[in-house]
Amino acid sequence: MSIDAVQKANSGHPGMPMGMADVATVLFKDFLKFNPKNPDWINRDRFVLSAGHGSMLLYSLLYLTGYKSVSLDDIKKFRQIDSICAGHPEFHPSSGIETTTGPLGQGISNAVGFALAEEILKKKFGKKIINHKTYVLAGDGCLMEGISHEALSLAGHLKLKNLILLFDNNSISIDGPTNLAVSDNHEKRFKSYGWNYLKIDGHNYKEISKALKKAQNSSRPFAISCKTTIGYGSPNKSGKASSHGSPLGEDEIKLVRKKLKWNYEPFKIPDELLNEWKKIGEKASQEAKKHEVKYKKILSKIKGLNSLKNLIEKTKNDYLKNSKPIATRKSSEMFLNIVAKLPNLIGGSADLAGSNNTKTKGHKIIKPGNFSGNYIHYGVREHAMCGIMNGIALHSNLIPYGGTFLIFSDYCKPSIRLAAMMKQRVIYVFTHDSIGLGEDGPTHQPIEQLTSLRSIPNLNVFRPSDTIETFECWQIALESKETPSVIALTRQGVNPLRLASSSKNESSFGAYEILRTGENISVTILATGSETSLASEVGHKLATDGIYSKIISMPCHELFDQQSVDYKNKILKETDLVVSIEASETNFWKKYTGTNGLNFGINEFGKSAPYKEIYNYFELNTENIVKRIKEKL
């Protein structure tokens, strides 16, 4: 079926499904706990295809075992626009496709997240209710990617004994044999991480079964190196790179059928064999059904956001009684202090908890073998952190957030992009968001990062201007069930701008008027984050010279772009001159300011100095901006 689908699409990867078919068959037949009739059953085992190019293996398994999500017609339309059978697996709820993979190594980090979520919930509800495995199928390429090192290392450290990795050890990549580029000793590598490791013949059913049985009771994560032949069964292309990423060709497929004594036309599965596969799915469903009653109340118990709004309102009002200049990273910590005990919120940071202010007094650390906490020390593993958070979010109703510096979002971006693609509620706390971090210099000062993140579809990028906006942005992020969120925060203190109590979440509009200096205004000034205070100073200074303006705080471009035309015109079209101020690259702002506008920002790398000196160096100060606006008017 897999080679037929690849051939019909005239593109795809037949080699891996052929090479790992034996392992997958034993897994689904004798070990995997799943339910085709209720694919979202919370206590199912998770099967992650990290080697996502071999997607036809997954689609074939789902069809054969009776999942309604994948039909034979879908498989015949492999890689076509109206089929669930995309070139690489794409997450769909209730489908059996647990996560989006394809960028190699991502599935490994997702699997670590799944396994971690299982341990957290097992500790919360008991192993009689939550007790399942996560299986991840990974290839040579997955293990070459740096994210695999980060994720496997953390999994070993945390002793995630419910995690089983099936290594498709076929020694072939696109360019040819893997020894062109790698000579790692995989066994020593895994054992150095604290994993168990076992080598088997990936085409020997007894060895496969014995290894999987041994892995069930492991006290640490378990890797099974399955020595396989890519394109197994192909007389001329097995064991060769030519079977990796191209159709075998009609002539070679005829030879495969002859060698395997498969005397059926393309896509035809004999009834006897198809019935055996359906029995596997039916048996799994019946076994799962025995335990369904236990799980009905679990998801509701880990939602935890019901009282959030009232809690936030009270905290905002308490703050306004004694508002003062404060870094928005500290404002974020204040917010986390009130929500840290939500039963489904899982915090963390990539070795920057004290700098990102992501850990509060209400947090308890998740430690090796002890998963009773709600905070993860990811270590210096930004990429894996974000991939793992994707797995945590996908697993159930858990909401993960993780912190690092905004500059290191570049290390995170592939996983952030996949979170957006999968519509997962993952929250990224990115502090030290500009030249305002000061002396650490241009290596740590973000310039192009905000624009890069804003260009990702279905990602909300928040840059709050003060404490109240920070609370509001956090609230939106927690309530955005199908959109991940970036919250970019300052290192330096910023002045409070919102001084009056309001039950309305102004930040939910993406942009709103925060100050008007007179009735007859001639300039609109847009700003975010720490530069909103600067914009206010500019507005007041202009007013002393008889030039009146309105100041627009724009904490989230994406939410503003979703507003009505009338609302956007109200914000942007009242004056001929529109100005933007943000300590980052300026081109992105021109969609709002137009060709006649002014854009104040930074289009080169930063400097190492006290932050106020750097702002002056780049002429991001009241005097220069007022002068330029006057000249323009």
XYZ file of C-alpha atoms in Angstrom:
633
model
C 0.000 0.000 0.000
C 2.775 2.437 0.905
C 4.735 1.916 -2.297
C 1.512 2.097 -4.338
C 0.583 5.454 -2.782
C 4.051 6.891 -3.351
C 4.026 5.679 -6.926
C 0.568 7.140 -7.638
C 1.593 10.494 -6.149
C 4.847 10.312 -8.111
C 6.626 11.555 -4.998
C 7.316 10.381 -1.469
C 9.503 8.083 0.580
C 8.866 4.344 0.147
C 12.067 3.062 1.759
C 11.318 3.646 5.444
C 7.781 2.165 5.445
C 9.181 -0.946 3.753
C 12.070 -1.177 6.193
C 10.077 -0.637 9.395
C 6.901 -2.549 8.468
C 7.908 -5.579 10.541
C 8.591 -3.520 13.671
C 5.369 -1.542 13.276
C 3.316 -4.697 12.796
C 4.552 -6.274 16.029
C 4.072 -3.011 17.907
C 0.473 -2.451 16.803
C -0.503 -6.106 17.051
C 0.914 -7.000 20.445
C 1.937 -3.915 22.405
C 0.390 -0.578 21.446
C -2.591 0.482 23.568
C -4.948 2.431 21.300
C -8.590 2.867 20.388
C -9.603 3.492 16.737
C -13.195 4.156 17.903
C -12.071 6.817 20.381
C -8.725 8.104 19.129
C -8.472 10.769 21.864
C -8.749 8.273 24.728
C -6.445 9.928 27.243
C -4.755 6.743 28.467
C -3.766 5.527 24.994
C -0.146 4.915 24.146
C 1.259 7.636 21.916
C 2.930 6.635 18.657
C 5.098 9.399 17.183
C 6.636 9.119 13.734
C 9.659 11.378 14.127
C 10.947 10.137 10.774
C 7.966 11.885 9.243
C 9.055 11.342 5.651
C 7.879 7.744 6.107
C 4.329 8.997 6.638
C 2.731 6.295 4.488
C 3.648 3.771 7.178
C 1.474 5.684 9.661
C -1.419 6.217 7.262
C -1.408 2.535 6.308
C -1.492 1.478 9.949
C -4.368 3.823 10.758
C -6.409 2.602 7.809
C -5.715 -1.073 8.464
C -6.624 -0.906 12.159
C -9.932 0.839 11.527
C -9.450 4.543 12.183
C -12.216 6.467 10.420
C -9.878 9.405 9.879
C -7.957 7.692 7.064
C -9.845 6.031 4.217
C -8.488 4.075 1.282
C -9.491 6.998 -0.908
C -7.338 9.288 1.257
C -4.396 6.956 0.768
C -4.966 6.919 -2.982
C -4.813 10.729 -2.791
C -1.534 10.715 -0.852
C 0.148 14.130 -1.082
C -2.909 15.740 -2.679
C -4.567 18.891 -1.384
C -7.824 17.311 -0.194
C -6.331 14.306 1.601
C -5.423 13.899 5.269
C -2.458 11.869 3.991
C -0.029 14.758 3.577
C 3.557 14.296 2.500
C 4.604 14.472 6.155
C 2.200 13.768 9.052
C 0.080 16.738 10.055
C -1.669 16.742 13.411
C -5.430 16.411 13.305
C -7.500 15.977 16.484
C -9.113 12.552 16.852
C -7.221 11.112 13.893
C -4.441 8.945 15.315
C -1.893 11.408 13.932
C -0.504 12.574 17.254
C 1.771 15.373 16.055
C 3.139 17.137 12.997
C 6.546 15.813 12.051
C 8.861 16.043 9.073
C 11.619 18.377 10.271
C 13.847 15.627 11.589
C 14.256 15.269 15.337
C 11.125 17.255 16.210
C 9.170 14.076 16.892
C 11.764 12.960 19.422
C 11.315 16.155 21.434
C 7.519 15.878 21.110
C 7.720 12.301 22.396
C 9.692 13.464 25.425
C 6.903 15.989 26.042
C 4.233 13.277 25.738
C 6.117 11.043 28.162
C 6.648 13.900 30.599
C 2.954 14.832 30.496
C 2.027 11.201 31.185
C 4.262 11.119 34.264
C 2.822 14.424 35.534
C -0.772 13.205 35.175
C 0.076 9.781 36.563
C 1.432 11.438 39.691
C -1.698 13.592 39.918
C -4.348 10.886 39.326
C -2.551 7.624 40.133
C -1.210 4.864 37.928
C -4.485 2.946 38.024
C -5.954 5.740 35.911
C -2.991 7.099 33.928
C -0.385 4.585 32.860
C 0.729 4.481 29.243
C 3.781 4.484 27.021
C 5.107 6.808 24.343
C 6.730 5.161 21.343
C 8.760 7.235 18.910
C 10.095 5.913 15.613
C 13.263 7.789 14.676
C 15.802 7.380 11.920
C 19.486 8.110 11.403
C 18.653 11.661 10.327
C 16.636 12.353 13.472
C 19.599 11.331 15.588
C 21.963 13.588 13.633
C 19.865 16.657 14.409
C 20.996 18.657 17.443
C 17.516 18.710 18.942
C 17.736 14.939 19.409
C 20.738 15.340 21.699
C 18.989 17.989 23.782
C 15.753 16.007 24.119
C 17.291 12.564 24.692
C 19.645 13.974 27.301
C 16.797 15.532 29.303
C 14.683 12.374 28.993
C 17.524 10.323 30.426
C 18.124 12.810 33.205
C 14.467 12.772 34.214
C 14.302 8.962 34.001
C 11.266 8.889 31.688
C 10.806 5.152 31.914
C 7.582 5.294 29.892
C 9.453 6.416 26.739
C 10.512 3.881 24.099
C 12.482 4.891 21.020
C 12.500 2.626 17.966
C 15.623 3.449 15.993
C 15.309 2.646 12.286
C 19.001 1.876 11.975
C 19.267 1.426 8.199
C 22.534 3.377 7.757
C 21.183 5.268 4.731
C 20.396 8.958 4.246
C 19.614 11.019 1.152
C 23.241 11.482 0.130
C 24.065 7.794 0.543
C 25.489 5.702 3.391
C 25.455 7.526 6.719
C 29.197 6.946 7.169
C 29.680 9.811 4.729
C 28.907 12.157 7.597
C 28.629 10.327 10.918
C 30.477 7.660 12.864
C 28.735 7.895 16.228
C 28.606 4.931 18.551
C 24.865 5.002 19.154
C 24.949 2.545 22.030
C 27.493 4.557 23.989
C 25.648 7.735 23.165
C 22.300 6.522 24.512
C 23.848 4.907 27.569
C 25.690 8.152 28.366
C 22.275 9.848 28.492
C 21.017 7.285 31.002
C 18.994 5.210 28.531
C 18.784 1.453 28.188
C 19.817 0.308 24.716
C 19.219 -2.927 22.871
C 20.250 -4.023 19.364
C 17.976 -6.288 17.343
C 17.294 -7.497 13.829
C 14.432 -5.257 12.693
C 13.092 -7.976 10.395
C 13.004 -10.751 12.998
C 9.581 -10.920 14.638
C 10.804 -12.825 17.688
C 13.602 -10.347 18.392
C 11.257 -7.397 17.914
C 8.694 -8.864 20.284
C 11.282 -9.815 22.893
C 12.809 -6.320 22.844
C 9.456 -4.567 23.160
C 8.492 -6.855 26.017
C 11.735 -6.066 27.827
C 11.165 -2.335 27.350
C 7.785 -2.453 29.123
C 9.326 -2.745 32.585
C 12.411 -0.597 32.135
C 13.404 1.768 34.934
C 14.677 4.333 32.423
C 13.928 5.365 28.822
C 14.558 2.526 26.400
C 16.059 2.665 22.910
C 15.725 -0.314 20.560
C 18.152 -0.196 17.654
C 16.344 -2.027 14.863
C 18.868 -2.982 12.206
C 16.774 -2.726 9.059
C 17.162 -2.610 5.314
C 15.706 0.470 3.691
C 13.380 -0.502 0.847
C 13.166 -4.047 2.228
C 11.821 -6.385 -0.449
C 12.991 -4.350 -3.438
C 15.342 -6.480 -5.559
C 17.314 -3.552 -6.982
C 16.827 -0.677 -4.534
C 16.816 -2.215 -1.054
C 19.677 -0.968 1.098
C 20.253 1.971 -1.248
C 19.597 5.710 -1.066
C 17.563 5.434 -4.262
C 14.679 3.966 -2.226
C 14.669 6.789 0.311
C 12.946 9.739 -1.306
C 11.656 8.709 -4.729
C 9.029 6.296 -6.068
C 10.413 2.842 -6.817
C 9.036 2.937 -10.351
C 6.462 0.668 -11.970
C 9.002 -1.941 -13.090
C 10.616 -2.222 -9.664
C 7.221 -2.458 -7.949
C 6.374 -5.430 -10.182
C 9.599 -7.087 -9.024
C 8.735 -6.344 -5.365
C 5.339 -8.004 -5.809
C 6.966 -11.000 -7.437
C 9.599 -11.360 -4.712
C 7.037 -11.056 -1.905
C 4.544 -13.246 -3.776
C 2.003 -10.448 -3.587
C -0.369 -11.166 -6.454
C -2.740 -8.256 -6.021
C -3.344 -5.042 -7.926
C -2.302 -1.674 -6.449
C -4.097 -0.733 -3.208
C -5.821 -4.119 -3.009
C -5.670 -5.792 0.394
C -7.151 -9.307 0.397
C -10.176 -9.601 2.675
C -8.569 -12.244 4.861
C -5.568 -10.056 5.635
C -7.619 -6.877 6.007
C -9.908 -8.656 8.474
C -6.912 -9.711 10.551
C -5.800 -6.082 10.766
C -9.317 -4.936 11.628
C -9.353 -7.526 14.420
C -6.214 -5.918 15.850
C -7.997 -2.564 15.948
C -11.205 -4.073 17.314
C -9.355 -5.914 20.051
C -7.584 -2.699 21.045
C -10.903 -0.824 21.123
C -12.568 -3.468 23.291
C -9.681 -3.433 25.737
C -9.791 0.354 25.949
C -13.574 0.368 26.462
C -13.207 -1.648 29.682
C -11.540 1.333 31.314
C -13.452 4.283 29.829
C -15.457 5.102 32.967
C -12.278 5.974 34.847
C -11.347 8.750 32.432
C -14.553 10.756 32.075
C -13.759 13.307 34.780
C -10.034 13.649 34.202
C -9.992 16.300 31.479
C -12.361 18.570 33.400
C -10.142 18.295 36.460
C -7.133 19.681 34.593
C -8.790 22.644 32.882
C -8.306 25.038 35.772
C -9.031 28.423 34.105
C -12.559 28.991 35.412
C -11.706 31.554 38.118
C -8.871 33.208 36.207
C -10.669 36.404 35.145
C -11.748 37.413 38.654
C -8.314 36.606 40.018
C -6.654 38.828 37.405
C -9.053 41.717 38.068
C -8.309 41.626 41.774
C -4.539 41.554 41.169
C -4.734 44.466 38.686
C -6.655 46.566 41.179
C -4.232 45.716 43.974
C -1.298 46.762 41.782
C -2.911 50.073 40.762
C -3.095 51.101 44.428
C 0.717 51.201 44.495
C 1.899 51.279 40.885
C 5.558 52.034 40.196
C 8.165 51.590 37.433
C 8.956 47.912 36.970
C 10.465 45.663 34.306
C 7.762 43.765 32.457
C 9.606 40.519 33.179
C 8.908 41.299 36.843
C 5.308 42.099 35.958
C 5.127 38.666 34.353
C 6.447 37.111 37.553
C 3.728 38.920 39.500
C 1.131 37.392 37.205
C 2.668 33.938 37.502
C 2.512 34.231 41.273
C -1.276 34.286 41.057
C -1.682 31.543 38.445
C 1.200 29.190 39.281
C -1.081 26.795 41.133
C -3.493 26.309 38.239
C -3.656 22.517 37.932
C -2.836 22.444 34.214
C -0.088 25.092 33.981
C 3.440 23.671 33.592
C 6.263 26.210 33.737
C 9.903 26.087 32.826
C 12.970 27.857 31.517
C 16.141 27.055 29.588
C 18.531 27.700 32.493
C 17.335 31.285 32.918
C 14.649 31.025 35.597
C 16.048 33.944 37.592
C 16.475 36.141 34.528
C 13.197 35.240 32.823
C 11.331 35.404 36.152
C 9.418 32.266 35.198
C 9.730 30.481 38.547
C 7.747 31.638 41.540
C 7.302 30.617 45.156
C 4.263 28.596 44.105
C 6.266 26.322 41.845
C 7.555 22.890 42.701
C 10.412 21.420 40.664
C 9.935 18.305 38.545
C 12.931 16.103 39.369
C 14.344 12.805 38.067
C 11.776 10.133 38.879
C 9.608 12.615 40.801
C 6.890 14.289 38.738
C 4.761 15.843 41.457
C 5.880 19.348 40.524
C 4.805 21.961 37.983
C 8.115 23.491 36.882
C 10.742 22.028 34.550
C 14.405 22.963 34.506
C 15.119 22.371 30.796
C 18.791 23.292 31.039
C 20.509 25.058 28.158
C 18.272 23.327 25.632
C 16.093 26.027 24.049
C 15.178 24.048 20.933
C 14.258 20.891 22.832
C 12.334 22.931 25.399
C 9.996 24.223 22.710
C 9.646 20.821 21.036
C 8.935 19.208 24.408
C 6.340 21.866 25.218
C 4.589 20.966 21.956
C 4.339 17.383 23.180
C 3.047 18.470 26.590
C 0.365 20.624 24.959
C -0.646 17.904 22.507
C -0.957 15.263 25.219
C -4.028 16.620 27.016
C -5.201 19.903 28.536
C -1.863 20.872 30.031
C -0.639 24.391 29.195
C 3.171 24.661 29.024
C 5.164 27.863 29.131
C 8.922 28.204 28.865
C 11.377 31.058 29.123
C 14.580 32.206 27.491
C 15.969 35.445 26.063
C 14.231 36.811 22.969
C 17.494 36.580 21.019
C 17.456 32.802 21.502
C 14.043 32.502 19.890
C 16.142 31.758 16.804
C 17.111 28.472 18.460
C 13.421 27.777 19.109
C 11.827 28.818 15.854
C 11.291 25.419 14.126
C 9.310 24.188 17.126
C 7.411 27.470 17.484
C 6.415 27.247 13.825
C 5.083 23.721 14.334
C 3.117 24.793 17.426
C 1.454 27.472 15.315
C 0.775 24.974 12.526
C -0.773 22.521 14.992
C -2.805 25.251 16.771
C -1.355 24.417 20.179
C -1.614 26.552 23.302
C 2.086 26.962 24.067
C 3.422 30.130 25.686
C 6.953 31.470 25.162
C 8.258 33.936 27.741
C 11.020 35.812 25.916
C 12.724 38.407 28.108
C 15.562 40.861 27.457
C 13.612 41.958 24.435
C 15.743 44.806 23.001
C 18.854 46.948 23.289
C 17.358 47.754 26.674
C 19.242 44.781 28.093
C 22.367 46.943 27.857
C 25.902 45.773 28.463
C 25.598 42.183 27.199
C 25.843 43.724 23.763
C 24.791 42.913 20.193
C 25.101 39.129 20.530
C 22.219 39.254 22.996
C 20.260 42.245 21.700
C 17.310 41.292 19.457
C 16.903 43.329 16.276
C 15.147 41.202 13.654
C 13.595 38.648 16.027
C 10.223 40.330 16.567
C 9.680 40.693 12.829
C 10.689 37.082 12.283
C 8.213 35.865 14.885
C 5.443 38.155 13.644
C 5.807 36.616 10.199
C 4.734 33.162 11.477
C 1.033 32.504 10.768
C -1.191 31.794 13.782
C 1.301 33.066 16.350
C 0.377 35.935 18.657
C 3.414 38.065 19.484
C 2.804 40.240 22.535
C 5.068 43.062 23.653
C 3.342 44.690 26.631
C 4.142 48.237 27.684
C 3.612 48.001 31.416
C 2.351 45.768 34.207
C -1.354 46.016 33.378
C -0.724 45.158 29.730
C 1.484 42.268 30.802
C -1.372 40.839 32.871
C -3.753 41.293 29.941
C -1.396 39.651 27.456
C -0.905 36.687 29.769
C -4.671 36.341 30.143
C -5.145 36.313 26.360
C -2.351 33.755 25.947
C -3.906 31.414 28.507
C -7.335 31.708 26.898
C -6.115 31.239 23.302
C -6.829 27.547 22.883
C -5.722 27.295 19.246
C -2.903 29.839 19.071
C 0.556 29.810 20.657
C 1.800 33.068 22.153
C 5.093 34.895 22.495
C 5.302 37.345 25.401
C 8.325 39.635 24.877
C 9.405 41.345 28.078
C 11.886 43.995 29.179
C 14.934 43.675 31.357
C 14.824 47.364 32.265
C 12.127 49.090 34.276
C 9.276 50.848 32.464
C 6.867 53.495 33.696
C 3.259 52.506 34.387
C 0.984 53.849 31.642
C -2.367 52.359 32.594
C -3.285 54.004 35.860
C -7.061 53.578 35.967
C -8.961 50.416 36.808
C -10.859 48.792 33.943
C -12.537 45.427 33.508
C -11.939 45.634 29.755
C -8.914 43.833 28.354
C -7.635 46.632 26.105
C -4.771 44.499 24.813
C -7.276 42.109 23.245
C -7.796 44.684 20.473
C -4.123 44.452 19.562
C -3.832 48.242 19.570
C -5.686 50.993 21.400
C -5.380 54.660 22.247
C -3.505 55.175 25.467
C -3.031 58.972 25.364
C -4.390 61.980 23.440
C -2.637 65.286 24.036
C -5.228 67.574 22.434
C -8.362 67.789 20.338
C -6.944 68.695 16.926
C -4.243 66.075 16.443
C -1.829 66.002 13.520
C 0.190 62.856 14.237
C -0.501 59.272 15.352
C 2.341 57.549 17.228
C 2.393 53.741 17.411
C 4.629 51.955 19.908
C 5.120 48.708 21.817
C 6.827 47.622 25.007
C 9.320 49.971 26.606
C 9.039 52.416 23.708
C 5.410 53.241 24.564
C 6.685 55.305 27.483
C 9.048 57.036 25.064
C 6.137 57.679 22.697
C 4.186 59.271 25.541
C 7.117 61.545 26.348
C 7.326 62.516 22.672
C 3.594 63.275 22.627
C 3.814 65.522 25.680
C 6.867 67.340 24.302
C 5.171 67.971 20.970
C 2.137 69.318 22.829
C 4.253 71.987 24.516
C 5.005 73.247 21.001
C 1.354 73.202 19.960
C 1.524 69.918 18.018
C -1.027 67.445 19.286
C -1.002 63.701 18.882
C -2.511 60.435 19.974
C -0.374 57.612 21.332
C -1.351 54.081 20.355
C -0.091 51.150 22.362
C 0.115 48.142 20.035
C 0.921 45.106 22.182
C -0.090 42.588 19.477
C -0.008 43.208 15.729
C -1.800 39.954 15.020
C -4.847 40.792 17.138
C -5.014 44.294 15.685
C -4.981 42.891 12.161
C -8.052 40.812 13.062
C -10.134 43.840 14.049
C -12.837 45.384 11.877
C -11.954 47.818 9.104
C -13.737 50.583 11.039
C -11.663 49.954 14.154
C -8.391 49.853 12.204
C -9.286 53.068 10.399
C -10.107 54.700 13.723
C -6.614 53.858 14.946
C -4.619 54.579 11.777
C -6.530 56.976 9.529
C -7.273 59.937 11.780
C -4.066 61.720 10.808
C -2.012 61.928 7.622
C 1.196 61.295 9.520
C 1.626 57.961 11.316
C 4.834 57.239 13.230
C 6.151 54.018 14.762
C 8.627 53.638 17.610
C 10.069 50.242 18.502
C 13.642 49.235 19.342
C 13.787 46.651 16.567
C 13.976 46.570 12.763
C 11.575 49.020 11.128
C 10.378 47.546 7.810
C 7.568 45.537 9.376
C 5.925 48.733 10.621
C 5.499 50.263 7.165
C 2.254 48.370 6.614
C 0.791 50.683 9.266
C 2.705 53.921 8.706
C 2.669 53.827 4.923
C 5.285 55.391 2.664
C 4.630 58.833 4.124
C 5.226 57.734 7.722
C 8.235 57.738 9.983
C 9.721 54.583 11.509
C 12.021 54.910 14.491
C 13.958 51.760 15.353
C 17.217 49.937 14.689
C 18.302 48.407 11.410
C 21.784 47.337 12.444
C 23.287 45.350 15.294
C 23.312 46.839 18.781
C 26.092 48.006 21.095
C 27.565 47.000 24.439
C 26.960 49.836 26.899
C 24.490 50.969 29.562
C 21.082 50.832 27.892
C 20.294 54.565 28.066
C 23.513 55.313 26.212
C 22.590 52.788 23.522
C 19.149 54.370 23.061
C 20.847 57.754 22.614
C 23.398 56.274 20.211
C 20.590 55.053 17.959
C 18.723 58.356 18.406
C 15.799 56.631 20.079
C 15.154 59.554 22.392
C 12.579 62.293 22.795
C 14.739 65.084 21.381
C 15.535 63.356 18.074
C 12.068 61.930 17.488
C 10.366 65.282 18.189
C 12.787 66.998 15.806
C 12.139 64.491 13.008
C 8.346 64.695 13.428
C 8.449 68.494 13.294
C 10.532 68.347 10.119
C 8.061 65.928 8.554
C 5.083 68.104 9.447
